[in-house]
Amino acid sequence: MIYLRLLIPALILVVMVSSCEKDPELGTSTFTLAVHPVIGTEGLILNQEYIDQEGYRIKPVTLRFYIAHVMLTSATGEVEIKDLDLLDMENVAAGEPLTFTVEAPAGDYTGISFWVGLDSTQNASDPATFNNDHPLSLATGTFWTWNTGYRFVMFEGYFDTIQNTPGPVSSTRFFNYHTGTNPLYAKAELGNASTAFTIAEGADYTYNLDLDVNKMFYGPQNIARSQGAVTHTTSNYELADKFTQNFVRAFTLSAP
Amino acid sequence: MKATTLYTIILLAVLASTFAGCKKEEEEEDKKDPNELGWVYNPTPYTGAAIPRNFPQPTYVANNNPLTNEGVQLGRMLFYDPILSGDSTLACAGCHKQENAFVDSRTFSIGIDGLPGKRHSMPLFNLMYSSRFFWDGRAANLAELALMPVEDPLEMHESWPNNIAKLQAHPNYPKLFYEAFGVEPADLTKEHAAKALEQFMLILISGNSKFDKAVRGTAELTEAEERGFILFNDNLGADCFHCHGDGSANQVFQEINAVRQFRNNGLDDPATPQGFDDYGFGEFTGNVSDYGKFKVPSLRNLRFTAPYMHDGRFATLEEVVDHYSTGVKPNSPNIDAGGMEFAYQGGVQLTQQEKADLIAFLLTLSDEEFVTDPRFSNPFE
């Protein structure tokens, strides 16, 4: 009987110790996020003319934005794979996606989330302290001033204000959406159980997103041509806010 | 054979022999042994100019051309020496005068043939923040920039082969090139001259204006200058910072981002882009969407750099500010989509007081010491 008295605590101890052991650590994989700028079903190339879904001619000339705190989402939580990057169409060849590549833990995931813009700490950075190849350096052309921080999104170009006009697009009617300031730091969340994916250990994985210009204008907020086409946030906060709401919803999973 | 014919043959042979001998002497001159001549190639790193501590990290890197005392000094001599022009009357400094922050006070500079240039000359300072050069961006680096005016028929109008021959025959330059680059006279090329000029231009750093001193705590801006600074950085004020730096992190007051250095600021409004008198950046790129765009200049040293704009159309700062206040042409083709937010109403609509304050601030960016600094002056005087 005395053995039984000793055996039970011993078994409990064994169970406790074994439960404290960590799960075997998963390996990593090379993960690439690829953002494909599009307008409807067409791939977007800067300085080329398109006709948007409402029949307006448009010629984007600049598209760059910050992406921060990129998380892979799983049934058990989130894991951050990238704290910050600047995606800029000027930095990629025409027709190529905007990408970053990181080492990410292998596993099963349901989606991805990220913030468009910079968190308040990042946004308060002194750009002069960074080397020119850093996303927060002055050389990126995104820093505004000391009291507003950085431009989170810069989307510029020319468009016609009358539908269905013959080309070429006007070279005098420009649009310019520069969003910034901490309140316009906005989150995008993509994927769900039906679009779950697995990053296999040691394998390369690319997660493809589309970023649709149509959705930037015609999202939850309808940004009509007549409502003014320029905001540097402080000059037209309402428009910057509307554009931000649309922008974070302009990302969708690319069709397989 | 007639005696006269024989005499002619002998004479020609003697002459040929004489010329051949001269040529041989020239070749021997070109093949001087630097060691025998006492020349030494041991360049020392240039330490005479430092980036001001309120300036950001330079974006321009000289390609395989580290600054040395020998290279800088040679570049300075070439910059001020008219030897590089067709008739040896016009130096780089003829159109880029130190007292004018290395720009020409004339609207259009006059070349050696008495012909005016197409555009106002550009100032030369703080070039380590540019990615392309000239108003139209046709030079990818300072070495290219250095070569082009020499061959331009509206400027120095001389070929580089001629210049190399002149430099090789010069009593001093072969030694100076050897000391700077280790190149023997026979191997001298225009690229060596361009490298020397690049080095000199890179030391033309202007960062000791009243504004800089105020940043460092050794001077104080007046109330008007302070108000002007606030206007400069106010999106709803003068809105200058979108194109010229914000005055906090970017205190060189020029566009640093390579892509955004060429813009159309609404000076003219032809019906189509092809209607511009000067295509500017578009002349270089060939893209219609770049017609009418020009390099965004630094706002430093405006006290010395009049007249203003690529064509020198504005004689005074007041005229410049009037343009941005109410004179912007909203229907200018390719008008800048990034910074000309208020083009639709002709500009930022400043009051007279605001204009005066803004100009007061802009003038604090002028660096009196730069335009008299002996390191940048004519070494032949």
XYZ file of C-alpha atoms in Angstrom:
637
model
C 0.000 0.000 0.000
C 2.823 2.252 0.778
C 4.000 1.715 -2.778
C 0.624 2.892 -4.030
C 0.920 6.051 -1.919
C 4.254 6.751 -3.523
C 3.240 5.697 -7.005
C 0.304 8.095 -7.371
C 2.277 11.267 -6.566
C 5.046 10.003 -8.786
C 2.672 9.530 -11.670
C 1.181 12.965 -11.108
C 4.680 14.436 -11.125
C 5.526 12.684 -14.347
C 2.358 13.959 -15.959
C 3.077 17.496 -14.735
C 6.619 17.479 -15.963
C 5.704 16.084 -19.317
C 2.988 18.709 -19.749
C 5.514 21.433 -19.048
C 7.645 20.324 -21.936
C 7.371 22.617 -24.907
C 5.764 21.422 -28.047
C 8.454 20.577 -30.501
C 9.379 23.852 -32.225
C 8.245 24.195 -35.788
C 10.825 25.117 -38.344
C 10.669 28.141 -40.542
C 9.904 28.833 -44.134
C 10.624 31.623 -46.562
C 7.432 33.624 -46.779
C 6.780 36.263 -49.422
C 3.914 38.700 -49.391
C 3.190 39.844 -52.937
C 0.820 42.764 -53.481
C -0.396 43.124 -57.055
C -1.716 46.615 -57.859
C -4.636 46.255 -60.255
C -7.521 48.222 -61.614
C -10.348 45.746 -61.946
C -8.877 42.819 -63.776
C -5.965 44.722 -65.315
C -2.535 44.869 -63.798
C -1.583 48.430 -62.905
C 1.478 50.119 -64.399
C 2.382 53.664 -63.447
C 2.040 56.374 -66.083
C -0.373 54.279 -68.151
C -3.977 55.141 -68.803
C -6.891 53.034 -67.651
C -10.649 53.377 -67.555
C -12.050 52.706 -64.107
C -15.237 50.834 -63.309
C -17.337 53.976 -63.618
C -15.895 54.919 -67.002
C -13.435 57.611 -65.930
C -10.006 57.725 -67.493
C -7.220 57.591 -64.945
C -3.417 57.614 -65.059
C -1.725 56.846 -61.727
C 1.820 58.190 -61.403
C 2.691 57.350 -57.798
C 1.626 54.592 -55.429
C 3.569 53.958 -52.269
C 2.444 53.053 -48.784
C 3.686 51.777 -45.481
C 2.706 48.392 -44.200
C 3.320 47.704 -40.523
C 3.032 44.834 -38.060
C 2.237 42.138 -40.570
C 0.736 39.149 -38.768
C 0.000 35.616 -39.824
C -3.301 34.540 -38.266
C -3.959 31.015 -37.078
C -6.589 29.275 -35.008
C -4.463 29.808 -31.943
C -3.469 33.422 -32.438
C -1.194 35.678 -34.442
C 2.496 35.854 -35.101
C 4.233 39.005 -36.362
C 6.491 38.411 -39.327
C 7.339 41.985 -40.343
C 7.306 45.178 -38.340
C 7.568 47.652 -41.170
C 8.105 48.094 -44.874
C 7.509 50.662 -47.567
C 5.921 49.294 -50.716
C 6.579 51.596 -53.646
C 5.699 50.990 -57.266
C 8.659 53.127 -58.283
C 10.932 50.456 -56.881
C 9.661 47.547 -58.950
C 9.649 46.857 -62.659
C 6.430 47.568 -64.523
C 3.933 44.818 -63.941
C 5.815 43.293 -61.029
C 4.173 42.966 -57.611
C 5.216 44.810 -54.486
C 6.841 42.286 -52.229
C 8.754 41.576 -49.097
C 10.232 38.265 -48.038
C 10.849 37.071 -44.496
C 11.478 33.908 -42.547
C 8.157 32.817 -41.060
C 7.273 29.888 -38.794
C 5.853 26.919 -40.619
C 2.306 26.046 -39.681
C -1.356 26.252 -40.531
C -2.804 29.722 -40.968
C -6.163 31.204 -41.772
C -5.114 34.623 -42.972
C -2.990 37.680 -42.684
C -3.416 41.094 -41.141
C -1.391 44.272 -41.307
C -1.671 47.968 -40.698
C -1.450 50.539 -43.421
C 0.698 53.378 -42.152
C 2.977 53.659 -39.147
C 2.210 53.174 -35.490
C 2.576 56.224 -33.306
C 6.122 55.341 -32.305
C 7.255 54.692 -35.846
C 5.474 57.840 -36.979
C 7.401 59.920 -34.445
C 10.759 58.737 -35.783
C 13.460 61.167 -36.799
C 14.146 60.291 -40.443
C 17.613 61.794 -40.285
C 18.680 58.953 -38.003
C 18.154 56.275 -40.644
C 20.366 55.202 -43.497
C 19.013 55.953 -46.928
C 17.992 52.351 -47.546
C 15.703 52.299 -44.503
C 11.953 52.694 -45.073
C 11.872 55.605 -42.641
C 14.767 57.566 -44.146
C 14.395 60.937 -45.809
C 15.346 59.427 -49.143
C 11.976 57.706 -49.390
C 10.259 61.066 -49.816
C 7.537 60.091 -47.358
C 8.447 62.277 -44.407
C 6.198 65.267 -44.010
C 7.125 67.417 -41.077
C 7.955 67.028 -37.455
C 4.374 67.652 -36.361
C 2.607 65.346 -38.793
C 5.146 62.593 -39.189
C 5.131 60.501 -42.327
C 2.787 60.104 -45.248
C 1.217 56.671 -44.846
C -0.152 56.406 -48.369
C 0.803 58.436 -51.421
C -1.438 57.860 -54.395
C -1.152 60.420 -57.176
C -2.068 60.756 -60.790
C -4.345 62.348 -63.332
C -7.936 61.617 -64.221
C -10.854 62.902 -66.200
C -13.806 64.328 -64.356
C -16.267 63.432 -67.086
C -17.086 59.826 -67.838
C -16.540 58.128 -71.139
C -14.393 60.825 -72.706
C -11.997 59.947 -75.495
C -8.342 59.769 -74.507
C -5.797 60.799 -73.688
C -6.517 61.514 -70.062
C -6.296 65.117 -68.921
C -2.802 66.170 -67.892
C -4.148 69.022 -65.794
C -6.757 67.320 -63.579
C -4.735 65.597 -60.944
C -5.618 63.593 -57.887
C -3.422 63.339 -54.856
C -4.235 61.368 -51.757
C -1.613 61.754 -49.080
C -2.812 60.225 -45.865
C -1.042 60.511 -42.563
C -1.364 61.378 -38.871
C -1.896 58.770 -36.170
C -5.700 58.521 -36.371
C -5.462 57.312 -39.951
C -3.325 54.303 -39.075
C -5.700 51.582 -40.255
C -5.817 47.806 -40.199
C -6.460 45.395 -43.049
C -7.475 41.812 -42.341
C -7.621 39.142 -44.986
C -8.486 35.473 -45.145
C -10.673 33.142 -43.103
C -11.126 29.458 -42.480
C -12.163 28.852 -46.057
C -8.910 30.321 -47.353
C -6.650 28.619 -44.849
C -3.163 27.812 -45.970
C -0.190 25.876 -44.760
C 3.393 26.990 -44.721
C 5.406 23.842 -44.934
C 8.683 23.713 -43.103
C 11.618 24.554 -45.301
C 9.501 25.465 -48.309
C 8.973 28.809 -50.001
C 5.490 30.237 -49.720
C 4.033 33.274 -51.491
C 0.832 34.906 -50.328
C -0.705 36.970 -53.121
C -2.936 39.963 -52.625
C -4.521 42.303 -55.124
C -4.746 46.017 -54.421
C -7.541 47.372 -56.581
C -7.625 51.041 -57.560
C -11.348 50.751 -58.251
C -11.913 49.874 -54.622
C -9.911 52.932 -53.512
C -12.518 55.144 -55.167
C -15.617 53.006 -54.911
C -15.389 51.237 -51.566
C -17.488 51.754 -48.470
C -16.922 55.431 -49.184
C -17.680 56.639 -52.658
C -15.067 59.182 -53.647
C -16.669 60.893 -56.579
C -14.618 63.027 -58.906
C -16.675 66.080 -58.041
C -15.826 65.871 -54.355
C -12.336 67.204 -54.775
C -9.381 65.105 -55.639
C -6.644 66.300 -53.348
C -5.947 65.824 -49.715
C -2.789 66.209 -47.724
C -4.789 65.074 -44.693
C -4.596 68.325 -42.756
C -5.984 70.205 -45.738
C -8.990 67.887 -46.126
C -9.161 65.409 -43.293
C -12.592 64.103 -44.221
C -11.405 63.056 -47.657
C -8.225 61.505 -46.251
C -10.339 59.537 -43.801
C -12.648 58.295 -46.552
C -9.743 57.323 -48.723
C -8.130 55.434 -45.842
C -11.302 53.480 -45.182
C -11.412 52.459 -48.811
C -7.707 51.786 -49.089
C -7.507 49.153 -46.365
C -10.451 47.389 -47.968
C -8.949 47.541 -51.437
C -6.784 44.499 -50.643
C -8.215 41.118 -51.580
C -6.812 37.653 -51.923
C -5.618 37.133 -55.451
C -7.550 34.601 -57.470
C -5.727 31.266 -57.404
C 67.199 63.676 -112.495
C 67.167 67.386 -112.539
C 69.066 69.210 -109.811
C 65.913 71.044 -108.695
C 64.060 67.769 -108.308
C 66.880 66.262 -106.305
C 67.008 69.378 -104.177
C 63.279 69.167 -103.549
C 63.514 65.534 -102.526
C 66.357 66.243 -100.151
C 64.504 69.189 -98.680
C 61.362 67.113 -98.146
C 63.379 64.350 -96.573
C 65.037 66.780 -94.211
C 61.683 68.290 -93.288
C 60.111 64.873 -92.780
C 62.993 63.850 -90.610
C 62.687 67.037 -88.606
C 58.952 66.606 -88.039
C 59.409 62.953 -87.211
C 61.971 63.963 -84.668
C 59.592 66.505 -83.171
C 56.857 63.888 -82.967
C 59.227 61.492 -81.314
C 60.117 64.131 -78.768
C 56.401 64.688 -78.102
C 55.854 60.980 -77.697
C 58.791 60.815 -75.359
C 57.310 63.729 -73.460
C 54.075 61.754 -73.132
C 56.028 58.765 -71.936
C 57.784 60.579 -69.155
C 58.694 58.327 -66.341
C 56.952 59.889 -63.344
C 59.529 58.429 -61.029
C 62.347 60.068 -62.882
C 60.479 63.356 -62.805
C 59.979 63.097 -59.088
C 56.201 62.810 -59.315
C 54.566 60.930 -56.498
C 51.205 59.227 -56.524
C 50.173 59.122 -52.916
C 46.806 60.891 -52.662
C 45.652 61.900 -49.224
C 41.998 61.744 -48.170
C 40.268 65.096 -48.325
C 39.262 66.305 -44.914
C 38.507 69.921 -45.657
C 34.728 69.720 -45.809
C 32.298 68.012 -43.491
C 28.581 67.453 -43.808
C 26.907 69.909 -41.418
C 25.452 68.073 -38.507
C 21.955 69.348 -39.216
C 22.088 67.821 -42.720
C 20.802 64.352 -43.539
C 22.837 61.504 -44.937
C 23.949 62.302 -48.501
C 22.182 60.393 -51.223
C 24.845 60.865 -53.894
C 27.887 58.641 -53.933
C 30.768 59.381 -56.268
C 31.435 56.247 -58.264
C 34.944 54.980 -57.589
C 36.132 58.499 -56.937
C 37.067 59.087 -53.312
C 37.763 62.696 -52.425
C 41.434 63.454 -52.027
C 43.310 66.686 -51.448
C 45.061 66.236 -54.783
C 41.859 65.492 -56.693
C 39.934 68.350 -55.152
C 42.710 70.839 -55.809
C 43.045 69.689 -59.413
C 39.288 69.959 -59.861
C 39.351 73.451 -58.443
C 42.038 74.458 -60.936
C 40.170 72.968 -63.871
C 36.984 74.669 -62.723
C 38.622 78.080 -62.827
C 40.935 77.557 -65.798
C 39.578 78.662 -69.200
C 41.867 76.137 -70.854
C 38.957 73.759 -71.327
C 37.056 76.102 -73.669
C 37.521 76.349 -77.402
C 39.331 79.677 -77.353
C 40.634 79.376 -73.785
C 38.551 82.328 -72.628
C 35.730 80.721 -70.636
C 36.048 78.573 -67.533
C 33.278 76.729 -65.696
C 33.521 79.576 -63.212
C 32.556 82.009 -65.945
C 28.938 80.935 -65.609
C 29.094 79.547 -62.067
C 30.407 82.391 -59.972
C 31.190 81.924 -56.324
C 29.722 85.298 -55.369
C 26.434 84.043 -56.811
C 26.557 80.674 -55.074
C 28.030 79.275 -58.282
C 25.257 80.422 -60.578
C 25.214 83.134 -63.229
C 23.543 86.431 -62.410
C 22.663 86.759 -66.086
C 19.413 85.188 -67.225
C 21.253 83.195 -69.847
C 24.977 82.672 -69.821
C 26.961 83.621 -72.921
C 29.216 81.015 -74.518
C 32.545 81.585 -76.233
C 30.849 82.250 -79.560
C 28.733 85.004 -78.056
C 25.617 82.835 -78.078
C 23.255 82.618 -75.111
C 22.420 79.314 -73.450
C 18.924 77.850 -73.416
C 18.355 77.986 -69.683
C 19.525 79.816 -66.596
C 22.649 78.174 -65.174
C 22.079 76.055 -62.090
C 23.699 76.765 -58.747
C 26.380 74.369 -57.574
C 26.232 73.497 -53.900
C 25.047 70.646 -51.722
C 25.103 68.446 -54.794
C 25.413 65.339 -52.654
C 21.623 65.297 -52.388
C 20.855 65.162 -56.099
C 20.359 62.089 -58.212
C 20.321 63.698 -61.654
C 21.735 67.020 -62.790
C 20.829 70.002 -64.970
C 17.335 71.441 -65.181
C 16.379 68.575 -67.480
C 18.203 65.840 -65.561
C 20.286 64.743 -68.510
C 23.393 64.041 -66.434
C 23.249 60.963 -64.235
C 26.177 62.039 -62.113
C 28.571 64.899 -61.527
C 31.219 63.438 -63.789
C 28.759 63.511 -66.668
C 27.712 66.997 -65.670
C 31.320 68.130 -65.822
C 31.848 66.852 -69.352
C 28.788 68.230 -71.106
C 29.245 72.042 -71.022
C 32.717 71.689 -72.510
C 31.359 70.285 -75.764
C 28.178 72.355 -75.867
C 28.459 74.801 -78.784
C 26.495 77.343 -76.756
C 28.956 77.116 -73.895
C 32.644 76.207 -73.951
C 32.529 74.702 -77.438
C 35.588 72.513 -77.354
C 36.163 68.826 -78.014
C 37.550 66.632 -75.302
C 40.314 65.230 -77.519
C 41.547 68.785 -77.998
C 41.346 69.404 -74.303
C 43.261 66.271 -73.467
C 45.997 67.372 -75.866
C 46.080 70.799 -74.237
C 46.287 69.293 -70.783
C 49.001 66.858 -71.812
C 51.070 69.722 -73.219
C 50.536 71.953 -70.208
C 53.560 72.539 -67.960
C 51.681 71.735 -64.733
C 48.628 69.587 -65.325
C 50.359 66.276 -66.223
C 52.008 66.249 -62.808
C 48.784 67.225 -61.043
C 46.816 64.474 -62.773
C 49.496 61.976 -61.850
C 49.426 63.050 -58.230
C 45.639 62.895 -58.120
C 44.954 59.719 -60.067
C 48.283 58.053 -60.797
C 47.695 58.523 -64.513
C 50.608 59.087 -66.830
C 50.210 61.837 -69.433
C 49.787 59.476 -72.366
C 46.913 57.747 -70.591
C 45.071 60.883 -69.594
C 41.360 60.862 -70.539
C 38.398 63.143 -70.165
C 37.167 60.870 -67.387
C 40.129 61.924 -65.262
C 39.223 65.571 -65.745
C 35.606 64.781 -64.940
C 36.603 62.983 -61.770
C 38.627 65.953 -60.592
C 35.764 68.338 -61.308
C 33.344 65.991 -59.546
C 35.519 66.063 -56.478
C 35.662 69.839 -56.413
C 31.919 70.205 -56.890
C 31.248 67.782 -54.055
C 33.084 69.938 -51.542
C 30.852 72.921 -52.337
C 28.831 72.501 -49.182
C 26.726 75.368 -47.975
C 25.448 74.928 -44.450
C 26.288 77.998 -42.453
C 23.382 80.319 -43.046
C 21.556 82.258 -40.365
C 19.014 79.460 -40.265
C 21.758 76.885 -39.659
C 23.212 79.030 -36.920
C 19.790 79.324 -35.339
C 19.454 75.540 -35.415
C 22.805 75.292 -33.671
C 21.862 77.928 -31.141
C 24.319 80.589 -32.221
C 21.812 82.913 -33.889
C 18.176 83.777 -33.447
C 15.514 84.259 -36.066
C 13.409 87.404 -35.920
C 9.682 87.172 -35.338
C 9.029 87.739 -39.037
C 11.492 85.023 -39.988
C 9.893 82.643 -37.497
C 6.465 83.370 -38.932
C 7.851 82.731 -42.377
C 9.271 79.397 -41.276
C 5.890 78.345 -39.944
C 4.241 79.394 -43.201
C 6.861 77.473 -45.147
C 5.904 74.261 -43.366
C 2.171 74.829 -43.194
C 0.122 72.828 -45.656
C -2.515 75.542 -45.392
C 0.065 78.332 -45.442
C 2.732 78.660 -48.104
C 3.025 74.868 -48.466
C 6.651 75.025 -49.641
C 7.788 71.899 -47.836
C 6.149 69.478 -50.195
C 8.832 70.141 -52.783
C 11.667 71.841 -50.919
C 12.175 69.934 -47.678
C 10.491 70.533 -44.395
C 13.156 72.355 -42.428
C 13.157 69.838 -39.621
C 14.714 66.620 -40.870
C 15.479 67.873 -44.349
C 17.440 71.037 -43.746
C 19.097 71.103 -47.126
C 15.840 72.570 -48.425
C 15.738 70.594 -51.614
C 13.981 67.427 -52.736
C 16.024 64.410 -51.734
C 13.859 61.623 -53.100
C 15.228 60.725 -56.513
C 11.860 60.217 -58.181
C 10.408 63.531 -57.095
C 13.215 65.866 -58.123
C 11.513 66.910 -61.372
C 8.189 68.710 -61.305
C 6.026 71.146 -63.208
C 5.186 74.063 -60.939
C 2.571 75.621 -63.198
C 4.521 78.368 -64.919
C 2.946 77.978 -68.373
C -0.221 76.484 -69.728
C -0.023 75.563 -73.367
C -3.007 73.630 -74.662
C -1.026 70.418 -74.866
C 2.256 69.140 -73.416
C 3.787 69.510 -76.856
C 3.090 73.227 -76.617
C 5.757 73.884 -74.001
C 8.603 76.018 -75.331
C 10.984 73.888 -73.310
C 10.227 70.227 -72.623
C 12.638 70.138 -69.680
C 12.855 66.697 -68.100
C 10.744 65.365 -70.964
C 13.470 66.363 -73.397
C 15.722 63.900 -71.628
C 13.250 61.078 -70.954
C 11.284 61.415 -74.174
C 8.074 60.878 -72.218
C 5.274 63.309 -72.982
C 4.190 62.992 -69.366
C 7.506 64.616 -68.358
C 7.185 67.624 -70.666
C 7.312 70.876 -68.734
C 8.996 69.377 -65.679
C 12.241 70.795 -64.329
C 14.646 70.052 -61.514
C 13.447 71.352 -58.158
C 16.284 73.577 -56.930
C 17.492 74.171 -53.413
C 16.048 77.187 -51.646
C 19.354 77.956 -50.023
C 21.333 81.021 -51.057
C 18.435 82.733 -52.793
C 19.984 86.080 -51.887
C 22.695 85.350 -54.449
C 21.012 83.266 -57.133
C 18.591 85.593 -58.935
C 17.054 85.448 -61.442
C 14.886 82.469 -60.634
C 13.333 79.472 -62.416
C 14.823 77.441 -65.253
C 14.458 80.358 -67.632
C 15.250 83.093 -65.149
C 11.853 84.662 -65.701
C 11.537 86.038 -62.189
C 13.997 88.760 -61.268
C 13.052 88.949 -57.606
C 11.888 86.734 -54.795
C 8.724 88.813 -54.607
C 7.874 87.695 -58.131
C 8.529 84.080 -57.204
C 6.277 84.242 -54.170
C 3.583 86.000 -56.199
C 3.679 83.102 -58.623
C 3.055 80.515 -55.929
C 0.487 82.727 -54.252
C -1.786 83.566 -57.178
C 0.075 82.969 -60.419
C 0.038 79.186 -60.775
C -1.515 78.046 -64.036
C -3.961 75.301 -63.030
C -4.274 74.101 -66.599
C -0.587 73.562 -67.099
C -0.108 70.119 -68.677
C 1.635 67.658 -66.362
C 1.298 70.046 -63.446
C 2.755 68.371 -60.404
C 0.268 65.973 -58.890
C 2.269 65.657 -55.699
C 2.732 69.148 -54.368
C 0.589 71.682 -56.199
C -2.475 71.142 -54.078
C -3.783 74.669 -54.488
C -3.178 75.041 -58.192
C -6.924 75.010 -58.840
C -7.199 78.451 -57.224
C -3.975 79.791 -58.725
C -1.861 79.186 -55.657
C -1.714 79.353 -51.903
C -3.236 82.855 -51.617
C -0.873 84.607 -49.230
C -1.489 88.044 -47.762
C 1.082 90.798 -48.182
C 2.237 90.261 -44.607
C 2.599 86.535 -45.180
C 4.589 87.126 -48.338
C 6.945 89.445 -46.495
C 7.364 86.951 -43.654
C 8.009 84.089 -46.040
C 10.670 86.033 -47.913
C 12.272 87.057 -44.632
C 12.561 83.391 -43.727
C 13.829 82.320 -47.144
C 16.621 84.857 -46.934
C 17.822 83.290 -43.678
C 18.904 80.321 -45.813
C 21.593 82.377 -47.519
C 25.136 81.538 -46.506
C 27.418 84.571 -46.660
C 30.464 82.532 -45.725
C 29.921 80.097 -48.573
C 30.182 82.774 -51.231
C 33.479 84.048 -49.843
C 35.030 80.798 -48.631
C 38.649 80.753 -49.859
C 38.553 76.963 -50.286
C 36.159 77.469 -53.184
C 37.728 80.551 -54.719
C 39.803 81.054 -57.836
C 43.224 79.466 -57.182
C 44.832 81.581 -59.890
C 44.122 84.882 -58.140
